[in-house]
Coordinates of C-alpha atoms in Angstrom, one line a residue:
M712 CA 0.2 10.8 9.1
Y713 CA -0.9 13.8 10.4
L714 CA 0.8 17.4 10.5
K715 CA 0.9 18.1 14.2
H716 CA 3.3 21.0 14.1
M717 CA 4.0 23.3 11.7
A718 CA 6.6 26.6 12.6
I719 CA 7.6 28.8 9.7
K720 CA 10.1 32.2 9.8
N721 CA 10.9 34.9 7.7
I722 CA 9.6 32.9 4.5
G723 CA 8.1 35.3 2.1
P724 CA 5.6 37.4 3.7
I725 CA 5.3 35.4 7.3
S726 CA 7.4 36.6 9.9
E727 CA 6.5 34.0 11.8
L728 CA 4.1 31.4 12.0
N729 CA 3.5 29.0 14.9
I730 CA 0.9 26.3 14.9
E731 CA -0.4 23.3 16.4
L732 CA -2.8 21.8 14.3
P733 CA -6.1 21.0 15.8
F734 CA -7.7 17.0 16.7
N735 CA -11.0 16.6 18.1
D736 CA -10.9 14.3 22.1
D737 CA -11.4 11.0 19.6
G738 CA -8.0 11.5 17.8
N739 CA -9.5 12.9 14.5
P740 CA -8.1 16.3 13.1
K741 CA -10.5 19.4 12.8
P742 CA -10.3 20.8 9.1
I743 CA -8.2 24.3 9.4
I744 CA -8.9 27.0 7.1
F745 CA -6.3 29.9 6.4
V746 CA -7.8 32.8 5.3
G747 CA -6.2 36.6 4.8
E748 CA -6.0 38.8 2.0
N749 CA -3.7 38.3 -1.4
G750 CA -0.3 38.2 -0.6
A751 CA -0.7 37.7 2.9
G752 CA 1.0 34.0 2.5
K753 CA -1.5 31.3 2.7
T754 CA -0.4 29.4 -1.0
I755 CA 3.3 29.6 0.3
M756 CA 2.5 28.1 3.7
L757 CA 0.7 25.0 1.4
S758 CA 4.2 25.1 -0.4
Q759 CA 6.0 24.1 2.5
I760 CA 3.8 21.6 3.2
I761 CA 3.7 20.0 -0.3
D762 CA 7.2 20.2 -0.2
S763 CA 7.3 18.2 2.4
F764 CA 4.8 15.8 1.0
Y765 CA 8.0 15.2 -1.9
E766 CA 10.7 15.1 0.8
I767 CA 9.4 12.8 3.4
G768 CA 7.6 10.4 0.5
G769 CA 10.6 10.2 -1.8
A770 CA 12.4 8.8 1.5
A771 CA 10.0 6.1 1.1
F772 CA 9.4 5.9 -2.6
N773 CA 11.7 5.8 -5.8
D774 CA 9.1 7.3 -7.7
I775 CA 8.8 10.6 -6.2
K776 CA 12.0 12.5 -6.5
V777 CA 13.1 13.8 -9.8
S778 CA 16.7 13.1 -10.4
Q779 CA 19.3 15.9 -10.8
G780 CA 23.2 14.6 -10.8
M781 CA 23.9 12.7 -7.8
G782 CA 20.8 14.6 -6.1
H783 CA 17.2 15.2 -6.9
K784 CA 15.1 18.6 -7.4
Y785 CA 13.6 20.0 -4.9
Y786 CA 9.5 21.1 -5.7
K787 CA 10.1 24.2 -4.1
V788 CA 12.7 26.3 -4.8
S789 CA 15.3 26.9 -1.8
G790 CA 17.5 29.6 -1.1
A791 CA 17.5 33.5 -0.6
V792 CA 14.7 33.8 -3.0
N793 CA 12.0 32.8 -0.3
I794 CA 13.9 35.5 2.5
Q795 CA 12.2 38.5 3.3
I796 CA 13.8 41.3 2.7
G797 CA 16.3 42.8 5.2
K798 CA 17.0 39.3 6.3
D799 CA 19.3 36.8 6.6
K800 CA 17.9 33.4 7.5
G801 CA 14.8 32.0 7.7
F802 CA 13.0 28.3 8.1
S803 CA 10.0 26.0 7.8
A804 CA 9.9 23.2 10.3
L805 CA 7.0 20.6 10.1
Q806 CA 6.4 17.7 12.6
F807 CA 4.4 15.0 11.6
L808 CA 3.2 11.7 13.3
D809 CA 3.0 8.7 11.8
S810 CA 1.3 6.0 13.7
T811 CA 3.6 6.1 16.8
N812 CA 6.4 7.6 14.7
K813 CA 8.0 11.4 14.5
I814 CA 8.6 12.5 11.3
E815 CA 10.2 16.1 10.5
Y816 CA 11.0 18.0 7.9
L817 CA 13.4 21.0 7.5
D818 CA 13.8 23.4 4.8
K819 CA 16.3 26.3 5.9
V820 CA 18.1 29.4 4.3
G821 CA 21.1 30.9 6.8
E822 CA 22.7 29.7 9.6
I823 CA 19.6 29.0 12.2
A824 CA 21.3 27.1 14.7
D825 CA 18.9 25.3 17.0
E826 CA 16.1 28.0 16.6
P827 CA 13.4 25.6 15.4
K828 CA 13.4 23.9 18.3
T829 CA 12.1 27.5 20.4
Y830 CA 9.0 26.8 18.7
I831 CA 8.8 22.9 18.3
S832 CA 10.5 21.9 21.7
N833 CA 11.1 18.5 21.2
F834 CA 12.1 18.9 17.3
T835 CA 15.5 17.0 16.7
L836 CA 16.5 18.1 13.3
T837 CA 19.4 20.4 13.5
S838 CA 20.4 23.5 11.1
M839 CA 22.5 21.6 8.5
T840 CA 26.3 22.9 7.3
K841 CA 25.2 23.6 3.7
E842 CA 23.9 26.9 3.6
N843 CA 20.7 26.0 1.9
E844 CA 19.0 22.3 1.5
K845 CA 16.1 20.6 3.0
K846 CA 15.9 17.8 5.3
V847 CA 13.8 15.3 6.6
T848 CA 14.3 12.3 9.6
S849 CA 16.0 9.8 9.1
L850 CA 14.2 6.9 8.4
N851 CA 15.2 3.2 9.9
D852 CA 13.7 -0.4 7.9
E853 CA 10.8 -0.6 10.8
N854 CA 9.1 3.1 10.6
K855 CA 9.7 3.5 6.1
K856 CA 8.0 0.2 6.5
D857 CA 4.9 1.7 8.4
L858 CA 5.3 5.5 6.3
E859 CA 4.9 3.3 3.0
S860 CA 2.1 1.3 4.2
N861 CA 0.4 4.7 5.5
W862 CA 0.5 6.1 1.9
L863 CA -0.2 3.3 0.0
N864 CA -3.1 3.0 1.8
G865 CA -3.9 6.8 2.8
V866 CA -4.4 10.1 0.6
Y867 CA -1.5 12.5 0.7
F868 CA -1.9 15.3 -2.3
Y869 CA -2.5 18.8 -2.7
Q870 CA -4.7 20.6 -5.0
P871 CA -3.7 23.7 -6.1
A872 CA -5.3 26.8 -7.1
Y873 CA -4.1 26.7 -10.5
R874 CA -6.3 23.4 -11.1
Y875 CA -8.6 22.6 -13.4
E876 CA -10.6 20.1 -15.0
E877 CA -11.0 20.0 -18.9
P878 CA -14.5 19.2 -19.7
F879 CA -15.6 15.9 -20.5
W880 CA -17.0 16.9 -24.3
K881 CA -13.9 18.2 -25.0
V882 CA -11.8 16.7 -28.4
D883 CA -9.2 14.3 -26.8
E884 CA -6.3 15.7 -29.2
F885 CA -7.2 18.7 -27.4
R886 CA -6.7 17.6 -23.9
H887 CA -3.2 18.6 -22.4
D888 CA -3.3 16.3 -19.0
E889 CA -0.6 13.7 -18.3
R890 CA -1.2 10.7 -17.0
F891 CA 0.7 9.7 -14.0
M892 CA -0.8 6.3 -13.1
D893 CA -0.2 3.3 -14.6
S894 CA -2.0 -0.4 -14.0
T895 CA 1.3 -2.1 -12.9
R896 CA 2.4 -2.2 -9.5
Y897 CA 6.1 -1.9 -9.2
R898 CA 8.3 -2.8 -5.4
G899 CA 9.2 0.6 -3.7
E900 CA 6.7 2.8 -6.0
L901 CA 4.1 5.2 -4.8
R902 CA 2.1 5.3 -7.9
K903 CA 0.0 8.2 -6.9
E904 CA 0.1 11.9 -7.8
I905 CA 0.9 14.0 -4.9
E906 CA 0.0 17.3 -6.7
I907 CA -3.4 17.0 -9.0
I908 CA -3.7 19.4 -11.4
S909 CA -6.1 17.6 -13.1
S910 CA -7.6 14.4 -12.8
N911 CA -10.5 13.7 -15.4
N912 CA -9.5 10.7 -17.4
E913 CA -8.3 9.1 -14.2
N914 CA -11.2 9.6 -12.2
K915 CA -13.5 8.1 -15.5
Q916 CA -11.9 5.2 -15.5
F917 CA -11.8 4.4 -12.0
V918 CA -15.3 5.0 -11.6
L919 CA -15.6 3.0 -15.0
D920 CA -14.0 0.3 -13.0
L921 CA -15.9 0.7 -9.8
I922 CA -19.3 0.1 -12.0
L923 CA -18.0 -3.1 -13.4
D924 CA -16.7 -4.5 -10.2
Y925 CA -20.1 -3.7 -8.7
I926 CA -22.5 -5.5 -11.1
L927 CA -19.8 -8.5 -11.5
S928 CA -20.1 -8.4 -7.5
Q929 CA -23.7 -8.3 -7.2
N930 CA -23.7 -11.4 -9.7
S931 CA -21.0 -13.3 -7.7
I932 CA -22.7 -12.7 -4.3
Q933 CA -25.9 -13.9 -5.9
S934 CA -24.2 -17.3 -7.1
L935 CA -21.9 -18.0 -4.1
I936 CA -24.7 -17.7 -1.5
G937 CA -27.8 -19.5 -3.5
S938 CA -31.3 -19.5 -2.0
N939 CA -29.9 -19.8 1.5
A940 CA -27.9 -17.1 2.6
E941 CA -27.7 -18.0 5.8
E942 CA -26.3 -21.9 5.6
S943 CA -24.2 -20.6 2.7
L944 CA -22.4 -17.7 4.8
K945 CA -21.4 -20.5 7.6
D946 CA -18.7 -21.6 5.2
P947 CA -15.5 -19.4 5.9
N948 CA -14.5 -19.8 2.4
I949 CA -18.1 -18.3 0.7
L950 CA -17.9 -15.6 3.7
L951 CA -14.4 -14.9 2.8
Q952 CA -15.5 -14.3 -0.8
V953 CA -18.4 -12.6 0.2
Q954 CA -16.7 -9.8 2.0
T955 CA -14.5 -9.3 -0.9
K956 CA -17.3 -8.7 -3.2
V957 CA -19.1 -6.5 -0.4
F958 CA -15.8 -3.9 -0.4
D959 CA -16.5 -3.4 -4.0
I960 CA -19.8 -2.4 -3.4
T961 CA -18.8 -0.2 -0.5
L962 CA -16.8 1.6 -3.0
W963 CA -19.7 1.9 -5.2
T964 CA -21.2 3.3 -2.4
N965 CA -18.7 5.7 -1.4
I966 CA -18.5 7.4 -5.0
N967 CA -22.4 7.7 -5.4
E968 CA -22.8 9.3 -2.2
I969 CA -20.1 11.9 -3.2
L970 CA -22.1 12.3 -6.6
R971 CA -25.7 12.6 -4.6
K972 CA -24.0 15.3 -2.5
V973 CA -22.8 17.3 -5.5
K974 CA -26.0 17.3 -7.2
D975 CA -28.3 17.3 -4.0
N976 CA -29.9 14.6 -5.8
E977 CA -30.6 11.5 -3.6
H978 CA -32.2 9.6 -6.6
I979 CA -28.9 9.9 -8.8
E980 CA -26.1 7.0 -9.3
F981 CA -23.0 6.6 -11.7
Q982 CA -24.6 4.4 -14.5
I983 CA -22.7 3.0 -18.0
G984 CA -23.9 5.2 -20.7
Q985 CA -23.5 4.5 -24.7
R986 CA -20.4 3.9 -25.9
G987 CA -17.8 6.7 -26.6
K988 CA -17.4 9.7 -24.4
N989 CA -20.5 9.3 -22.5
R990 CA -19.4 5.9 -21.3
V991 CA -19.5 7.0 -17.7
S992 CA -23.1 8.3 -17.4
I993 CA -25.4 9.6 -14.2
L994 CA -29.3 7.6 -13.8
D995 CA -31.6 9.5 -12.4
K996 CA -33.7 6.4 -10.9
E997 CA -36.8 8.8 -10.2
T998 CA -37.3 9.8 -13.7
N999 CA -35.5 7.0 -15.4
T1000 CA -33.8 9.2 -17.5
L1001 CA -29.8 8.2 -18.4
L1002 CA -27.8 11.9 -18.5
P1003 CA -24.0 12.3 -19.8
I1004 CA -21.5 13.3 -17.5
S1005 CA -20.4 15.9 -19.8
N1006 CA -23.9 18.1 -18.2
L1007 CA -21.8 18.5 -15.1
S1008 CA -20.9 22.1 -14.7
L1009 CA -17.4 23.1 -14.4
G1010 CA -17.9 23.8 -10.1
E1011 CA -19.7 20.3 -9.6
S1012 CA -17.0 18.5 -12.0
V1013 CA -14.1 20.5 -10.0
L1014 CA -15.6 19.2 -6.7
L1015 CA -16.8 15.7 -7.8
N1016 CA -13.4 15.2 -9.3
L1017 CA -11.7 16.6 -5.9
F1018 CA -13.4 14.2 -3.3
I1019 CA -13.3 11.0 -6.0
N1020 CA -9.4 11.6 -5.9
I1021 CA -9.6 10.7 -1.9
V1022 CA -11.2 7.7 -2.8
R1023 CA -9.3 6.9 -5.9
H1024 CA -5.8 7.2 -3.7
A1025 CA -7.1 5.6 -0.6
C1026 CA -8.9 2.6 -2.3
Q1027 CA -6.2 1.7 -4.8
Y1028 CA -5.2 -1.9 -3.0
N1029 CA -8.0 -2.1 -0.4
S1030 CA -11.4 -1.1 0.0
K1031 CA -12.9 0.8 2.7
S1032 CA -15.5 2.8 4.0
L1033 CA -15.1 7.1 3.2
N1034 CA -15.5 7.3 7.6
E1035 CA -11.7 5.1 7.5
I1036 CA -10.2 6.9 5.0
V1037 CA -6.9 8.4 6.4
G1038 CA -4.5 11.3 5.5
I1039 CA -4.0 14.8 4.4
V1040 CA -5.2 16.4 1.7
A1041 CA -4.3 20.2 1.3
I1042 CA -6.2 22.4 -1.0
D1043 CA -5.2 26.0 -1.9
E1044 CA -8.8 28.7 -2.4
I1045 CA -11.2 25.9 -2.5
D1046 CA -14.1 27.8 -3.0
I1047 CA -12.7 28.7 -6.8
H1048 CA -14.9 27.7 -9.8
L1049 CA -17.8 27.1 -7.0
H1050 CA -21.4 28.6 -6.9
T1051 CA -22.6 29.9 -3.4
N1052 CA -24.7 26.9 -2.4
L1053 CA -21.6 24.4 -3.7
Q1054 CA -19.6 26.6 -1.3
S1055 CA -21.5 27.3 1.7
K1056 CA -23.7 23.7 1.8
V1057 CA -22.1 21.0 -0.2
L1058 CA -18.8 21.3 0.0
P1059 CA -19.0 21.4 4.1
Q1060 CA -21.1 18.1 3.7
L1061 CA -18.6 16.7 1.4
I1062 CA -15.8 17.4 3.9
K1063 CA -17.6 15.7 6.7
L1064 CA -17.9 12.8 4.7
F1065 CA -14.1 12.0 5.5
P1066 CA -13.7 12.6 9.5
K1067 CA -10.1 11.1 9.4
V1068 CA -8.6 12.9 6.5
Q1069 CA -6.8 16.2 7.8
F1070 CA -8.2 19.1 5.2
I1071 CA -5.6 22.2 5.3
I1072 CA -7.4 25.1 3.5
T1073 CA -7.1 28.2 1.8
S1074 CA -10.3 30.1 1.2
H1075 CA -11.6 33.4 0.6
S1076 CA -15.3 32.9 0.8
P1077 CA -17.3 33.8 3.9
L1078 CA -19.8 31.8 2.2
F1079 CA -17.4 28.8 2.6
L1080 CA -16.5 29.4 6.4
L1081 CA -20.3 29.7 7.6
G1082 CA -21.2 26.8 5.7
M1083 CA -18.1 24.8 7.5
E1084 CA -19.2 26.3 11.0
R1085 CA -22.5 25.6 10.7
E1086 CA -21.9 21.8 9.7
F1087 CA -19.1 21.1 12.4
G1088 CA -20.1 23.6 15.0
V1089 CA -17.9 26.7 16.1
D1090 CA -15.7 24.2 18.2
G1091 CA -15.1 21.9 15.0
V1092 CA -13.1 23.7 12.7
E1093 CA -10.5 26.1 13.3
I1094 CA -9.8 29.3 11.7
R1095 CA -6.5 30.9 10.9
N1096 CA -5.5 34.1 9.7
M1097 CA -2.5 34.8 7.9
P1098 CA 0.9 35.8 7.5
N1099 CA 0.9 35.4 11.8
G1100 CA -1.9 32.5 11.5
E1101 CA -3.9 34.4 14.7
L1102 CA -6.8 32.2 15.6
I1103 CA -10.2 34.0 14.9
T1104 CA -13.7 33.2 14.7
T1105 CA -15.9 33.6 11.4
E1106 CA -16.7 37.5 12.3
R1107 CA -13.6 38.6 12.0
F1108 CA -12.7 37.5 8.2
V1109 CA -11.9 40.5 6.7
E1110 CA -13.6 39.1 4.0
F1111 CA -17.0 39.4 5.6
E1112 CA -16.2 43.2 5.6
N1113 CA -16.0 43.1 1.8
A1114 CA -19.2 40.8 1.0
Y1115 CA -21.0 43.3 3.4
K1116 CA -20.2 46.1 1.3
V1117 CA -20.9 44.4 -1.8
L1118 CA -24.4 43.3 -0.4
K1119 CA -25.2 47.3 1.0
E1120 CA -24.8 47.8 -2.7
T1121 CA -28.0 45.6 -3.5
E1122 CA -31.6 47.3 -4.4
R1123 CA -32.5 46.6 -0.7
Y1124 CA -29.6 49.3 0.3
E1125 CA -30.5 51.5 -2.5
N1126 CA -34.2 51.2 -1.2
E1127 CA -33.3 51.9 3.0
I1128 CA -31.6 55.3 1.4
K1129 CA -34.7 56.3 -0.8
E1130 CA -36.8 55.9 2.7
Q1131 CA -34.6 57.9 4.5
I1132 CA -34.7 60.5 2.0
K1133 CA -38.7 60.9 1.8
N1134 CA -39.0 61.6 5.5
S1135 CA -37.0 64.9 4.9
T1136 CA -36.8 67.7 2.8
K1137 CA -33.4 68.8 4.4
P1138 CA -30.4 68.7 2.2
L1139 CA -28.4 66.0 2.0
V1140 CA -24.6 65.1 3.4
F1141 CA -22.9 61.5 2.2
V1142 CA -20.2 60.9 4.1
E1143 CA -18.0 57.4 4.3
G1144 CA -19.0 56.3 7.4
D1145 CA -20.9 56.8 10.7
Y1146 CA -18.0 57.4 12.3
D1147 CA -17.9 60.5 10.0
I1148 CA -20.5 61.6 11.1
K1149 CA -20.1 61.3 15.3
Y1150 CA -16.9 63.5 14.7
I1151 CA -18.6 66.1 12.9
K1152 CA -21.5 66.3 15.2
K1153 CA -19.2 66.5 18.2
A1154 CA -16.9 69.1 16.7
A1155 CA -20.1 71.7 16.4
E1156 CA -21.2 70.9 19.4
L1157 CA -17.7 72.2 20.7
F1158 CA -17.7 74.9 18.7
D1159 CA -21.3 76.0 18.6
K1160 CA -22.1 74.8 15.5
K1161 CA -24.9 72.9 16.3
D1162 CA -27.5 75.2 13.9
L1163 CA -25.7 74.9 10.8
I1164 CA -25.2 71.1 10.9
E1165 CA -28.8 70.8 11.5
K1166 CA -30.1 72.2 8.2
V1167 CA -28.5 69.1 6.8
K1168 CA -29.4 65.2 6.8
F1169 CA -26.5 63.1 7.2
I1170 CA -26.5 59.8 5.7
D1171 CA -23.4 57.0 5.8
A1172 CA -23.0 55.7 2.4
D1173 CA -20.6 53.2 3.7
G1174 CA -17.1 53.6 1.8
Y1175 CA -16.4 56.0 -0.7
Q1176 CA -17.4 53.3 -3.7
N1177 CA -20.8 54.4 -2.9
L1178 CA -20.1 58.2 -3.2
N1179 CA -18.6 57.5 -6.8
K1180 CA -21.8 55.3 -7.8
I1181 CA -23.8 58.4 -6.5
W1182 CA -21.5 60.9 -8.6
K1183 CA -21.7 58.9 -11.7
H1184 CA -25.1 58.3 -11.8
N1185 CA -24.9 54.3 -11.3
T1186 CA -28.0 54.2 -9.0
N1187 CA -31.2 55.4 -9.2
L1188 CA -31.1 57.6 -6.2
L1189 CA -31.3 60.8 -8.4
Q1190 CA -34.5 60.2 -9.8
A1191 CA -36.0 59.6 -6.5
I1192 CA -34.5 62.7 -4.5
P1193 CA -35.3 66.5 -5.0
Q1194 CA -32.7 67.9 -2.6
E1195 CA -29.3 69.1 -2.9
M1196 CA -26.4 66.9 -2.3
L1197 CA -23.3 66.9 -0.9
L1198 CA -20.9 63.8 -1.5
L1199 CA -18.3 64.4 1.6
Y1200 CA -15.1 62.3 0.6
D1201 CA -12.2 61.7 3.2
C1202 CA -8.7 63.0 2.4
D1203 CA -7.1 60.2 1.3
T1204 CA -9.8 59.8 -1.6
K1205 CA -8.6 60.4 -5.4
V1206 CA -11.2 63.2 -6.8
E1207 CA -11.6 66.7 -7.7
N1208 CA -13.8 68.6 -6.2
K1209 CA -16.9 69.2 -8.6
T1210 CA -20.2 70.1 -8.9
N1211 CA -22.8 68.3 -11.2
D1212 CA -26.3 69.4 -11.3
R1213 CA -27.5 69.2 -7.8
V1214 CA -24.8 67.2 -6.9
F1215 CA -21.5 68.5 -4.9
K1216 CA -18.3 66.6 -4.8
R1217 CA -16.3 67.5 -1.7
I1218 CA -13.3 66.4 -0.1
I1219 CA -12.0 67.1 3.2
P1220 CA -8.8 68.8 2.8
Y1221 CA -5.1 66.9 3.9
M1222 CA -3.2 67.7 6.9
K1223 CA 0.2 66.6 5.4
E1224 CA 1.5 67.4 9.2
N1225 CA -0.6 65.2 11.0
Y1226 CA -0.4 61.4 12.2
F1227 CA -3.0 59.4 10.3
D1228 CA -2.8 59.6 6.6
R1229 CA -6.6 58.4 6.0
G1230 CA -9.9 59.1 7.1
I1231 CA -11.8 61.8 8.8
E1232 CA -8.9 61.2 11.7
N1233 CA -6.5 62.8 9.6
L1234 CA -7.7 65.5 11.2
F1235 CA -6.5 65.5 14.5
S1236 CA -3.1 66.6 15.7
E1237 CA 0.0 64.7 16.4
S1238 CA -0.5 66.0 20.2
T1239 CA -4.0 64.4 20.3
I1240 CA -3.3 61.0 19.2
E1241 CA -0.1 61.4 21.4
K1242 CA -3.0 62.2 24.6
V1243 CA -4.5 59.0 23.1
M1244 CA -1.6 56.9 23.5
K1245 CA -0.8 57.8 26.6
V1246 CA -4.4 56.3 28.0
E1247 CA -5.3 54.0 25.8
K1248 CA -2.1 52.6 23.9
T1249 CA -4.4 49.6 21.7
Y1250 CA -5.9 51.9 19.8
I1251 CA -3.0 53.2 17.6
D1252 CA -1.0 50.7 15.8
V1253 CA 2.6 52.1 15.7
T1254 CA 5.2 50.8 12.7
D1255 CA 9.0 51.4 14.3
E1256 CA 11.5 52.9 11.7
I1257 CA 11.6 50.6 8.6
K1258 CA 15.0 50.4 6.5
K1259 CA 15.0 49.9 3.1
T1260 CA 17.7 49.2 0.3
V1261 CA 17.0 51.3 -2.4
R1262 CA 20.2 50.7 -5.4
G1263 CA 22.5 50.3 -3.6
K1264 CA 21.4 53.2 -0.7
E1265 CA 20.3 52.4 3.0
I1266 CA 16.8 54.9 3.2
V1267 CA 15.2 55.3 6.7
E1268 CA 11.1 55.8 6.7
S1269 CA 10.0 57.2 9.9
K1270 CA 7.6 55.9 12.6
R1271 CA 3.9 55.3 10.6
Y1272 CA 1.3 55.4 12.8
D1273 CA -2.2 53.7 11.8
I1274 CA -5.3 53.1 14.0
N1275 CA -5.9 49.9 14.7
P1276 CA -8.9 48.4 12.6
D1277 CA -10.2 46.2 15.6
E1278 CA -10.2 49.4 17.5
K1279 CA -11.8 52.2 15.4
G1280 CA -15.4 52.4 17.1
N1281 CA -13.8 52.8 20.4
L1282 CA -10.9 55.7 19.7
C1283 CA -14.4 57.0 18.0
T1284 CA -16.2 57.0 21.6
W1285 CA -12.9 58.0 23.5
L1286 CA -12.4 61.5 21.6
C1287 CA -16.3 62.1 21.1
T1288 CA -15.9 61.8 25.0
N1289 CA -12.7 63.3 26.3
G1290 CA -12.1 65.8 23.3
D1291 CA -11.9 69.0 23.7
K1292 CA -11.7 72.1 21.1
D1293 CA -8.4 72.2 20.6
D1294 CA -8.4 68.3 19.6
F1295 CA -11.1 69.2 17.2
K1296 CA -9.7 72.8 15.9
N1297 CA -9.3 71.5 12.6
F1298 CA -12.9 70.1 11.7
D1299 CA -13.4 74.4 10.7
K1300 CA -12.3 72.8 7.5
V1301 CA -15.5 70.8 7.3
F1302 CA -17.8 73.7 8.6
K1303 CA -16.7 75.3 5.5
I1304 CA -17.5 73.2 3.1
F1305 CA -20.8 72.7 4.7
E1306 CA -21.1 76.6 4.9
E1307 CA -20.5 76.7 0.8
F1308 CA -22.6 74.2 0.1
L1309 CA -25.9 75.8 2.3
K1310 CA -25.2 78.9 0.2
E1311 CA -24.5 77.3 -2.9
E1312 CA -27.9 75.4 -1.9
N1313 CA -30.0 78.7 -1.0
S1314 CA -28.9 80.5 -4.3
E1315 CA -30.4 78.0 -6.4

């Protein structure tokens, strides 16, 4: 069973999400990664998928739903608590393909009529009579049998962001996990977790069983075929028994391949250790040392358990190779607890071991995305930006900008600035961005102030955080700089104008009457921005009037104007090419700051 189509409207922060999930030409699912800032709806989106697992699985197995009166409890809260403020209806519609059967799920709030059909054309579930209700496609005996088979032999589970793995060295009395599994198989019961928060104990027992089965299988095969393997395997009964034992060896190979990827060591394998807590150990065949599994780091343990869960769920009743395992695995914030190498290299390699598993993932890690593109190719993985599900490339991932800013704070960044300073004896002006420099130079050209700005050297500090670091002396720059320095903050920065030793901290005055409430662009008047919008509407994002209810009273906020973050450079280029004196008139406030700074500098 694979998820084929998902449509969500007015649920949490998601106004409208409509996605057809990606597949390769061979029919195998592509990994899909949802990114976005905190609060963008990634976890809400995943919660709808997992809720559908409970509802669909509960239609086929009697050990999934939790009884409540004549009905059952929902995994996810349903009702008005999920609806966006100001909306009175919403829904989540999911469509799965199970072999040749179509399975649908609908979670709705309010009267939605047939609205899901406008997103999923062949969607059959319609609005229900009850106000808040979940519904799945009715299953007949035939497709219910197919569903049972797929779920028993496949993997369908969710690992939330709040997952954890208790360390192997922790005393049993202090463990808080609950066993879901049972050695007895009952008719109509799945006996597998759908939400996995911690799985150390289950996987230790699973691995121990596989080690024992592997040892017994090796001995059994040798006994069955004797000294003449070719002749013995002509007997169909012996061949069948050998094939059964080979399955155990296949499982053994599977879990060791995962272990070797996690540890990046081709010479290790699971082994039986001393009795007690270290019964499951790791043998390094190159050094002939036996290490307890407790030596794994938290990140390694989380990663190992995640992928052993896939093998355990898929091979509970029938052994199969990793590339044969089918199902859906949803993982929230897959990068938590993981070191950079595990994120960028090991994790993508592990995902690639399971080409028929549909991985639906959320992440904040640029390194993980880069690793996935490197391992699968640009066309082998799909990245969606929440909350609207826009298809993006790695380079457009907003976290890259944040990561780049962090890298700018490194020693190399400091060295680059020192190199610039070394070649200049002029006073230094640090600004928040390169566009600030371009705007100031254009204004100086228009108002004949070029001689003023030629007295200083501009340096792009790449954000107010770095200006603050310089001010607080958190870097070693001051020790290497003989010049006076002006730290020029944009108007939206909550700092005070101050002078400290050779450092002048000044904030560009805020123009309350103008459209933009942040950045140096706040200096441009309404008439200037209106002029821009007549020529290039895409440069400016305009939010219509917003209605809010506060303490029972409706409040209307006026339109909001923001620079389209993807067009900020184009806006700067347009204004610096086409702007006139009237457009740049408010930059006189910047020149006054420069004059004050240079006057103070000359008086020293």
